[in-house]
mmCIF file of C-alpha atoms in Angstrom:
data_model
loop_
_atom_site.group_PDB
_atom_site.id
_atom_site.type_symbol
_atom_site.label_atom_id
_atom_site.label_comp_id
_atom_site.label_asym_id
_atom_site.label_seq_id
_atom_site.Cartn_x
_atom_site.Cartn_y
_atom_site.Cartn_z
ATOM 1 C CA MET A 1 -75.720 -69.893 4.465
ATOM 2 C CA ASP A 2 -78.034 -68.920 1.547
ATOM 3 C CA ASN A 3 -78.716 -65.464 0.136
ATOM 4 C CA GLU A 4 -82.100 -65.159 1.841
ATOM 5 C CA ASN A 5 -80.605 -65.707 5.262
ATOM 6 C CA ARG A 6 -77.890 -63.215 4.406
ATOM 7 C CA GLY A 7 -80.562 -60.719 3.486
ATOM 8 C CA GLU A 8 -82.286 -61.322 6.799
ATOM 9 C CA ARG A 9 -78.969 -60.685 8.615
ATOM 10 C CA GLY A 10 -78.709 -57.303 6.887
ATOM 11 C CA TRP A 11 -76.128 -58.205 4.204
ATOM 12 C CA LEU A 12 -76.402 -56.667 0.726
ATOM 13 C CA ASN A 13 -76.642 -58.785 -2.357
ATOM 14 C CA THR A 14 -74.709 -58.130 -5.570
ATOM 15 C CA ALA A 15 -77.443 -56.063 -7.212
ATOM 16 C CA GLU A 16 -77.794 -53.780 -4.194
ATOM 17 C CA VAL A 17 -74.032 -53.249 -4.003
ATOM 18 C CA ALA A 18 -73.846 -52.370 -7.679
ATOM 19 C CA GLY A 19 -76.753 -49.957 -7.308
ATOM 20 C CA GLU A 20 -75.142 -48.158 -4.393
ATOM 21 C CA ARG A 21 -71.848 -47.874 -6.269
ATOM 22 C CA ARG A 22 -73.644 -46.186 -9.164
ATOM 23 C CA GLU A 23 -75.334 -43.780 -6.801
ATOM 24 C CA LEU A 24 -72.056 -42.937 -5.060
ATOM 25 C CA ARG A 25 -70.307 -42.397 -8.390
ATOM 26 C CA ASN A 26 -73.078 -40.125 -9.642
ATOM 27 C CA PHE A 27 -73.057 -38.243 -6.341
ATOM 28 C CA GLY A 28 -69.278 -37.762 -6.588
ATOM 29 C CA ILE A 29 -69.566 -36.427 -10.139
ATOM 30 C CA TRP A 30 -72.290 -34.053 -8.976
ATOM 31 C CA LEU A 31 -70.049 -32.783 -6.147
ATOM 32 C CA VAL A 32 -67.151 -32.127 -8.537
ATOM 33 C CA ILE A 33 -69.423 -30.234 -10.935
ATOM 34 C CA ARG A 34 -70.891 -28.198 -8.085
ATOM 35 C CA GLU A 35 -67.416 -27.421 -6.703
ATOM 36 C CA ARG A 36 -66.143 -26.227 -10.065
ATOM 37 C CA SER A 37 -69.226 -24.135 -10.677
ATOM 38 C CA PHE A 38 -68.866 -22.491 -7.244
ATOM 39 C CA GLU A 39 -65.161 -21.776 -7.863
ATOM 40 C CA GLN A 40 -65.835 -20.225 -11.260
ATOM 41 C CA ALA A 41 -68.771 -18.241 -9.962
ATOM 42 C CA GLY A 42 -66.790 -16.996 -6.959
ATOM 43 C CA SER A 43 -63.797 -16.133 -9.105
ATOM 44 C CA LYS A 44 -65.886 -14.154 -11.559
ATOM 45 C CA ARG A 45 -67.790 -12.483 -8.772
ATOM 46 C CA ASN A 46 -64.620 -11.393 -6.935
ATOM 47 C CA GLY A 47 -62.856 -10.328 -10.094
ATOM 48 C CA VAL A 48 -60.075 -12.884 -9.601
ATOM 49 C CA ASN A 49 -59.017 -15.213 -12.390
ATOM 50 C CA LEU A 50 -58.207 -18.063 -9.999
ATOM 51 C CA LYS A 51 -58.586 -21.406 -11.807
ATOM 52 C CA VAL A 52 -60.189 -19.626 -14.769
ATOM 53 C CA PHE A 53 -58.440 -20.190 -18.100
ATOM 54 C CA ILE A 54 -57.464 -16.945 -19.847
ATOM 55 C CA GLN A 55 -57.206 -17.022 -23.587
ATOM 56 C CA ALA A 56 -54.028 -15.551 -25.035
ATOM 57 C CA SER A 57 -54.596 -12.238 -26.800
ATOM 58 C CA GLY A 58 -51.656 -12.874 -29.130
ATOM 59 C CA PRO A 59 -49.015 -15.436 -29.950
ATOM 60 C CA SER A 60 -48.359 -17.731 -26.991
ATOM 61 C CA ASN A 61 -44.698 -18.332 -27.854
ATOM 62 C CA VAL A 62 -41.554 -16.226 -27.272
ATOM 63 C CA THR A 63 -38.922 -15.694 -29.931
ATOM 64 C CA VAL A 64 -35.379 -15.042 -28.675
ATOM 65 C CA LEU A 65 -33.347 -13.072 -31.205
ATOM 66 C CA PRO A 66 -29.575 -13.522 -31.467
ATOM 67 C CA LYS A 67 -27.348 -10.822 -29.973
ATOM 68 C CA LYS A 68 -26.264 -8.181 -32.452
ATOM 69 C CA GLU A 69 -22.603 -7.724 -33.233
ATOM 70 C CA ALA A 70 -22.409 -4.097 -32.077
ATOM 71 C CA GLN A 71 -24.569 -4.618 -28.981
ATOM 72 C CA LEU A 72 -22.922 -3.341 -25.801
ATOM 73 C CA LYS A 73 -22.380 -5.802 -23.012
ATOM 74 C CA LYS A 74 -24.248 -4.911 -19.846
ATOM 75 C CA LYS A 75 -22.514 -5.593 -16.586
ATOM 76 C CA SER A 76 -24.352 -8.138 -14.487
ATOM 77 C CA SER A 77 -26.019 -6.860 -11.334
ATOM 78 C CA THR A 78 -25.582 -10.127 -9.470
ATOM 79 C CA VAL A 79 -23.540 -10.088 -6.303
ATOM 80 C CA THR A 80 -20.387 -12.140 -6.599
ATOM 81 C CA SER A 81 -18.904 -13.740 -3.511
ATOM 82 C CA GLY A 82 -15.233 -13.845 -2.654
ATOM 83 C CA PRO A 83 -12.702 -12.664 -0.093
ATOM 84 C CA SER A 84 -12.707 -8.912 0.393
ATOM 85 C CA GLY A 85 -9.490 -8.803 2.399
ATOM 86 C CA TYR A 86 -7.148 -10.567 4.790
ATOM 87 C CA TYR A 87 -5.385 -10.104 8.120
ATOM 88 C CA TYR A 88 -1.656 -9.461 8.363
ATOM 89 C CA GLN A 89 -0.217 -9.152 11.866
ATOM 90 C CA GLY A 90 -3.719 -8.590 13.205
ATOM 91 C CA VAL A 91 -4.479 -5.728 10.801
ATOM 92 C CA TRP A 92 -7.212 -5.948 8.179
ATOM 93 C CA ARG A 93 -6.025 -5.370 4.621
ATOM 94 C CA ALA A 94 -8.853 -4.717 2.191
ATOM 95 C CA LEU A 95 -8.394 -6.010 -1.346
ATOM 96 C CA GLY A 96 -10.450 -3.259 -2.944
ATOM 97 C CA GLY A 97 -11.819 0.192 -2.281
ATOM 98 C CA THR A 98 -10.352 2.630 0.216
ATOM 99 C CA THR A 99 -7.010 1.764 1.807
ATOM 100 C CA VAL A 100 -7.607 0.929 5.463
ATOM 101 C CA CYS A 101 -5.539 3.281 7.623
ATOM 102 C CA GLN A 102 -4.599 2.705 11.242
ATOM 103 C CA PHE A 103 -5.998 5.041 13.889
ATOM 104 C CA ASN A 104 -4.074 3.735 16.877
ATOM 105 C CA THR A 105 -4.542 6.617 19.313
ATOM 106 C CA SER A 106 -7.553 8.411 20.685
ATOM 107 C CA SER A 107 -6.138 11.728 19.439
ATOM 108 C CA ALA A 108 -5.965 10.367 15.874
ATOM 109 C CA ILE A 109 -9.587 9.240 16.084
ATOM 110 C CA SER A 110 -10.697 12.573 17.562
ATOM 111 C CA GLN A 111 -8.832 14.471 14.872
ATOM 112 C CA CYS A 112 -10.580 12.416 12.177
ATOM 113 C CA LEU A 113 -14.028 12.920 13.709
ATOM 114 C CA LYS A 114 -13.504 16.591 14.501
ATOM 115 C CA GLY A 115 -16.526 18.607 13.395
ATOM 116 C CA LYS A 116 -18.408 15.437 12.378
ATOM 117 C CA VAL A 117 -21.874 14.162 13.230
ATOM 118 C CA VAL A 118 -22.078 10.352 13.219
ATOM 119 C CA HIS A 119 -25.557 8.777 13.269
ATOM 120 C CA MET A 120 -25.729 5.001 13.750
ATOM 121 C CA TYR A 121 -28.849 2.967 13.106
ATOM 122 C CA GLY A 122 -29.361 -0.758 13.477
ATOM 123 C CA ASP A 123 -28.990 -3.608 15.919
ATOM 124 C CA SER A 124 -26.593 -4.364 18.767
ATOM 125 C CA THR A 125 -23.717 -5.086 16.355
ATOM 126 C CA VAL A 126 -23.807 -1.408 15.367
ATOM 127 C CA ARG A 127 -24.266 -0.379 18.984
ATOM 128 C CA GLN A 128 -20.831 -1.943 19.570
ATOM 129 C CA TRP A 129 -19.317 0.837 17.451
ATOM 130 C CA PHE A 130 -21.026 3.508 19.540
ATOM 131 C CA GLU A 131 -19.731 1.822 22.690
ATOM 132 C CA PHE A 132 -16.223 1.705 21.195
ATOM 133 C CA PHE A 133 -16.153 5.468 20.549
ATOM 134 C CA ASN A 134 -17.652 6.140 23.962
ATOM 135 C CA ALA A 135 -14.974 4.065 25.697
ATOM 136 C CA THR A 136 -12.011 5.162 23.565
ATOM 137 C CA LEU A 137 -12.398 8.926 23.236
ATOM 138 C CA PRO A 138 -11.822 10.669 26.585
ATOM 139 C CA GLY A 139 -13.478 13.869 25.430
ATOM 140 C CA LEU A 140 -16.656 12.126 24.256
ATOM 141 C CA LYS A 141 -19.246 12.267 27.038
ATOM 142 C CA GLU A 142 -22.499 10.329 26.871
ATOM 143 C CA PHE A 143 -25.724 12.040 27.867
ATOM 144 C CA ASP A 144 -27.929 10.089 30.239
ATOM 145 C CA LEU A 145 -31.233 10.026 28.375
ATOM 146 C CA HIS A 146 -32.665 7.505 30.866
ATOM 147 C CA ASN A 147 -33.194 4.909 28.163
ATOM 148 C CA ARG A 148 -32.711 1.162 28.354
ATOM 149 C CA ASN A 149 -29.154 -0.130 28.000
ATOM 150 C CA LYS A 150 -29.747 -2.178 24.841
ATOM 151 C CA ILE A 151 -32.323 -0.082 23.024
ATOM 152 C CA GLY A 152 -31.383 3.556 23.347
ATOM 153 C CA PRO A 153 -31.416 6.001 21.700
ATOM 154 C CA PHE A 154 -27.964 7.068 22.901
ATOM 155 C CA MET A 155 -26.083 10.312 22.355
ATOM 156 C CA ALA A 156 -22.514 11.358 23.117
ATOM 157 C CA LEU A 157 -20.860 14.735 22.577
ATOM 158 C CA ASP A 158 -17.282 15.977 22.477
ATOM 159 C CA TYR A 159 -17.815 19.694 22.948
ATOM 160 C CA GLU A 160 -14.180 20.683 22.439
ATOM 161 C CA ASN A 161 -13.807 18.862 19.094
ATOM 162 C CA ASN A 162 -17.431 19.377 18.042
ATOM 163 C CA ILE A 163 -18.127 15.628 17.660
ATOM 164 C CA LEU A 164 -21.632 14.217 17.999
ATOM 165 C CA VAL A 165 -22.273 10.458 17.959
ATOM 166 C CA THR A 166 -25.752 8.923 18.232
ATOM 167 C CA PHE A 167 -27.256 5.436 18.105
ATOM 168 C CA HIS A 168 -30.844 4.411 17.345
ATOM 169 C CA CYS A 169 -32.112 0.851 17.402
ATOM 170 C CA HIS A 170 -34.151 -0.189 14.365
ATOM 171 C CA GLY A 171 -37.859 -0.886 14.588
ATOM 172 C CA PRO A 172 -39.582 -4.280 15.016
ATOM 173 C CA PRO A 173 -39.009 -7.155 14.714
ATOM 174 C CA LEU A 174 -36.852 -7.126 17.824
ATOM 175 C CA ARG A 175 -35.964 -9.950 20.171
ATOM 176 C CA PHE A 176 -35.711 -7.875 23.343
ATOM 177 C CA ALA A 177 -37.805 -8.794 26.350
ATOM 178 C CA ALA A 178 -39.754 -5.540 26.699
ATOM 179 C CA ILE A 179 -39.593 -2.264 24.777
ATOM 180 C CA PRO A 180 -41.612 0.866 25.546
ATOM 181 C CA THR A 181 -43.530 1.925 22.463
ATOM 182 C CA ARG A 182 -42.274 5.493 22.810
ATOM 183 C CA GLN A 183 -38.748 4.226 22.174
ATOM 184 C CA LEU A 184 -39.612 2.358 18.982
ATOM 185 C CA CYS A 185 -38.391 4.058 15.839
ATOM 186 C CA TYR A 186 -37.897 3.101 12.219
ATOM 187 C CA ILE A 187 -34.734 3.915 10.308
ATOM 188 C CA VAL A 188 -36.726 5.344 7.395
ATOM 189 C CA ASN A 189 -38.417 7.941 9.590
ATOM 190 C CA GLU A 190 -35.148 8.839 11.282
ATOM 191 C CA LEU A 191 -33.353 9.345 7.962
ATOM 192 C CA ASP A 192 -36.156 11.498 6.600
ATOM 193 C CA ASP A 193 -35.948 13.777 9.661
ATOM 194 C CA LEU A 194 -32.153 14.216 9.632
ATOM 195 C CA PHE A 195 -30.426 17.551 9.080
ATOM 196 C CA VAL A 196 -27.470 16.409 7.004
ATOM 197 C CA GLY A 197 -24.504 17.946 5.260
ATOM 198 C CA ASN A 198 -20.920 17.323 4.245
ATOM 199 C CA ASN A 199 -19.949 16.697 7.871
ATOM 200 C CA THR A 200 -22.584 13.979 8.421
ATOM 201 C CA VAL A 201 -21.870 10.250 8.564
ATOM 202 C CA VAL A 202 -24.713 7.707 8.530
ATOM 203 C CA VAL A 203 -23.998 4.117 9.567
ATOM 204 C CA LEU A 204 -26.546 1.361 8.900
ATOM 205 C CA GLY A 205 -26.523 -2.227 10.122
ATOM 206 C CA ILE A 206 -29.712 -4.272 10.219
ATOM 207 C CA TRP A 207 -29.819 -8.062 9.965
ATOM 208 C CA SER A 208 -29.649 -10.079 13.196
ATOM 209 C CA HIS A 209 -33.220 -9.713 14.436
ATOM 210 C CA PHE A 210 -34.590 -10.576 10.990
ATOM 211 C CA SER A 211 -32.829 -13.956 10.728
ATOM 212 C CA SER A 212 -35.752 -15.897 12.199
ATOM 213 C CA PHE A 213 -38.397 -14.154 10.084
ATOM 214 C CA PRO A 214 -39.410 -14.730 6.442
ATOM 215 C CA MET A 215 -37.083 -13.224 3.858
ATOM 216 C CA GLU A 216 -39.919 -11.132 2.388
ATOM 217 C CA ILE A 217 -40.098 -9.063 5.584
ATOM 218 C CA TYR A 218 -36.377 -8.312 5.427
ATOM 219 C CA ILE A 219 -36.491 -7.437 1.729
ATOM 220 C CA ARG A 220 -39.355 -4.987 2.214
ATOM 221 C CA ARG A 221 -37.594 -3.314 5.125
ATOM 222 C CA LEU A 222 -34.381 -2.901 3.136
ATOM 223 C CA GLN A 223 -36.324 -1.538 0.165
ATOM 224 C CA SER A 224 -37.816 1.165 2.376
ATOM 225 C CA ILE A 225 -34.422 2.005 3.861
ATOM 226 C CA ARG A 226 -32.814 2.158 0.425
ATOM 227 C CA ARG A 227 -35.434 4.621 -0.809
ATOM 228 C CA ALA A 228 -34.827 6.746 2.291
ATOM 229 C CA VAL A 229 -31.064 6.713 1.646
ATOM 230 C CA VAL A 230 -31.661 7.789 -1.960
ATOM 231 C CA ARG A 231 -33.803 10.700 -0.743
ATOM 232 C CA LEU A 232 -31.103 11.581 1.780
ATOM 233 C CA LEU A 233 -28.353 11.621 -0.841
ATOM 234 C CA ASP A 234 -30.516 13.648 -3.204
ATOM 235 C CA THR A 235 -30.870 16.277 -0.480
ATOM 236 C CA ALA A 236 -27.249 16.213 0.659
ATOM 237 C CA PRO A 237 -24.931 14.386 -1.792
ATOM 238 C CA GLY A 238 -21.952 15.000 0.498
ATOM 239 C CA THR A 239 -23.353 12.773 3.240
ATOM 240 C CA LEU A 240 -21.225 9.676 3.872
ATOM 241 C CA VAL A 241 -23.295 6.473 4.082
ATOM 242 C CA VAL A 242 -21.632 3.331 5.465
ATOM 243 C CA ILE A 243 -23.344 -0.059 5.615
ATOM 244 C CA ARG A 244 -22.240 -2.816 7.976
ATOM 245 C CA THR A 245 -22.897 -6.354 6.781
ATOM 246 C CA ALA A 246 -23.837 -9.385 8.854
ATOM 247 C CA ASN A 247 -21.269 -11.590 10.559
ATOM 248 C CA PRO A 248 -21.120 -15.272 11.579
ATOM 249 C CA LYS A 249 -21.770 -16.092 15.218
ATOM 250 C CA ALA A 250 -21.299 -18.885 17.738
ATOM 251 C CA LEU A 251 -24.136 -21.400 17.621
ATOM 252 C CA THR A 252 -25.922 -23.298 20.350
ATOM 253 C CA LEU A 253 -27.957 -26.370 19.480
ATOM 254 C CA TYR A 254 -31.141 -24.270 19.531
ATOM 255 C CA GLU A 255 -29.678 -21.641 17.205
ATOM 256 C CA LYS A 256 -28.376 -24.297 14.832
ATOM 257 C CA ILE A 257 -31.962 -25.414 14.330
ATOM 258 C CA THR A 258 -33.812 -22.081 14.372
ATOM 259 C CA ASN A 259 -31.364 -19.268 13.621
ATOM 260 C CA SER A 260 -28.131 -20.613 12.185
ATOM 261 C CA ASN A 261 -25.462 -18.769 10.218
ATOM 262 C CA TRP A 262 -27.084 -20.055 7.039
ATOM 263 C CA TYR A 263 -30.007 -17.677 7.627
ATOM 264 C CA SER A 264 -27.619 -14.820 8.398
ATOM 265 C CA LEU A 265 -25.703 -15.526 5.187
ATOM 266 C CA GLN A 266 -28.875 -15.322 3.090
ATOM 267 C CA ARG A 267 -29.719 -11.941 4.569
ATOM 268 C CA ASP A 268 -26.147 -10.799 4.064
ATOM 269 C CA LYS A 269 -26.458 -11.569 0.353
ATOM 270 C CA VAL A 270 -29.752 -9.682 0.138
ATOM 271 C CA LEU A 271 -28.233 -6.689 1.948
ATOM 272 C CA ARG A 272 -25.329 -6.496 -0.500
ATOM 273 C CA ALA A 273 -27.605 -6.825 -3.520
ATOM 274 C CA MET A 274 -30.045 -4.207 -2.205
ATOM 275 C CA PHE A 275 -27.447 -1.490 -1.706
ATOM 276 C CA LYS A 276 -25.285 -2.320 -4.709
ATOM 277 C CA GLY A 277 -24.898 0.668 -7.020
ATOM 278 C CA LEU A 278 -25.796 3.120 -4.261
ATOM 279 C CA ASN A 279 -23.429 5.945 -3.391
ATOM 280 C CA GLY A 280 -22.403 4.302 -0.142
ATOM 281 C CA HIS A 281 -19.597 2.238 1.345
ATOM 282 C CA LEU A 282 -19.632 -1.323 2.616
ATOM 283 C CA ILE A 283 -17.789 -2.698 5.623
ATOM 284 C CA ASP A 284 -17.556 -6.445 5.136
ATOM 285 C CA ALA A 285 -18.077 -7.620 8.701
ATOM 286 C CA TRP A 286 -18.733 -11.165 7.457
ATOM 287 C CA GLU A 287 -15.285 -11.560 5.920
ATOM 288 C CA MET A 288 -13.575 -9.644 8.722
ATOM 289 C CA THR A 289 -15.051 -12.053 11.281
ATOM 290 C CA LEU A 290 -14.619 -15.164 9.165
ATOM 291 C CA ALA A 291 -10.945 -14.497 8.432
ATOM 292 C CA HIS A 292 -9.975 -13.782 12.041
ATOM 293 C CA HIS A 293 -8.531 -16.489 14.284
ATOM 294 C CA LEU A 294 -10.834 -15.628 17.206
ATOM 295 C CA PRO A 295 -14.027 -17.703 17.640
ATOM 296 C CA HIS A 296 -17.186 -16.481 15.955
ATOM 297 C CA ASN A 297 -19.483 -14.355 18.061
ATOM 298 C CA LEU A 298 -22.667 -12.424 17.371
ATOM 299 C CA HIS A 299 -20.850 -9.462 18.915
ATOM 300 C CA PRO A 300 -17.300 -9.708 17.543
ATOM 301 C CA PRO A 301 -14.478 -9.304 20.102
ATOM 302 C CA PRO A 302 -12.526 -6.024 20.489
ATOM 303 C CA PRO A 303 -9.699 -6.790 18.004
ATOM 304 C CA ILE A 304 -12.225 -7.256 15.193
ATOM 305 C CA ILE A 305 -14.230 -4.197 16.263
ATOM 306 C CA LYS A 306 -11.033 -2.137 16.244
ATOM 307 C CA ASN A 307 -10.369 -3.139 12.628
ATOM 308 C CA MET A 308 -13.953 -2.306 11.685
ATOM 309 C CA ILE A 309 -13.591 1.146 13.252
ATOM 310 C CA ASN A 310 -10.348 1.682 11.333
ATOM 311 C CA HIS A 311 -12.210 0.790 8.159
ATOM 312 C CA LEU A 312 -14.990 3.239 9.015
ATOM 313 C CA LEU A 313 -12.554 6.036 9.833
ATOM 314 C CA SER A 314 -10.673 5.360 6.593
ATOM 315 C CA TYR A 315 -13.853 6.242 4.704
ATOM 316 C CA ILE A 316 -14.260 9.421 6.790
ATOM 317 C CA CYS A 317 -10.607 10.469 6.658
ATOM 318 C CA PRO A 318 -8.797 8.669 3.847
ATOM 319 C CA GLN A 319 -4.999 8.583 4.138
ATOM 320 C CA ASN A 320 -5.099 10.325 7.511
ATOM 321 C CA GLY A 321 -4.369 7.431 9.855
ATOM 322 C CA GLY A 322 -2.091 7.859 12.823
#
């Protein structure tokens, strides 16, 4: 078939194809130029230097000077990992810090907490501690505040020994089904409103509900809490602040994909780094759960909780175990 017939059938000859290619190439160049001009104009108009080259106002290189002979070595602020203790005959032995005493009777616990106010803030892993005191101390009576079982706030009082124990759940994000807005509270606001003194103990534990959210959200929340703790200690330096870390948990197939222990471990590292150097005490729930022979659980079983409580009471009443 000749070229004329091809032309009649609507086919393009070589010259027409070449002409269209030139037009398309020129049109593409025009689009690129227009796009760049719009980006530069928009960036300048909005005061943002996006994709706009900024000339260096000085030398563009960095000179690293050698360390001087008499220069003092600064201790690194990085958080080092390692075992913080071990179990011997079912009892947790810490490798550093306060010696963990054994409070084996309710009277020993009541004697330690006598005249104390214990405020607990965090998730359900901290609520376990409130439930432990409520179940163990016969003189500690819980007030029925008509709040939901998981959320609280909860309050228990031992009038004879002058012991007050409270629990407040942290603010969103929360993975509960339904929460009345009147019961939502943030740890920062609660700490700022506290009347504290030498007989006050503040327990913090916040990690589980943040595991499925971006790390930035968790970091910002901890930064706010840390500033509130600093303000609290500036007001009442004798206040005892105890921080509970995360702990490994049992994993279903769904949790392995969406909310595994790897995410909890990352938040545990951030928690330790955030509160390092603060005048507070750490209870290493991660190591205490990991080293125990019982299976992992989001809510550790009673033997592990008992050791955690002994650790807490050892900070409140050092060398006074019974």
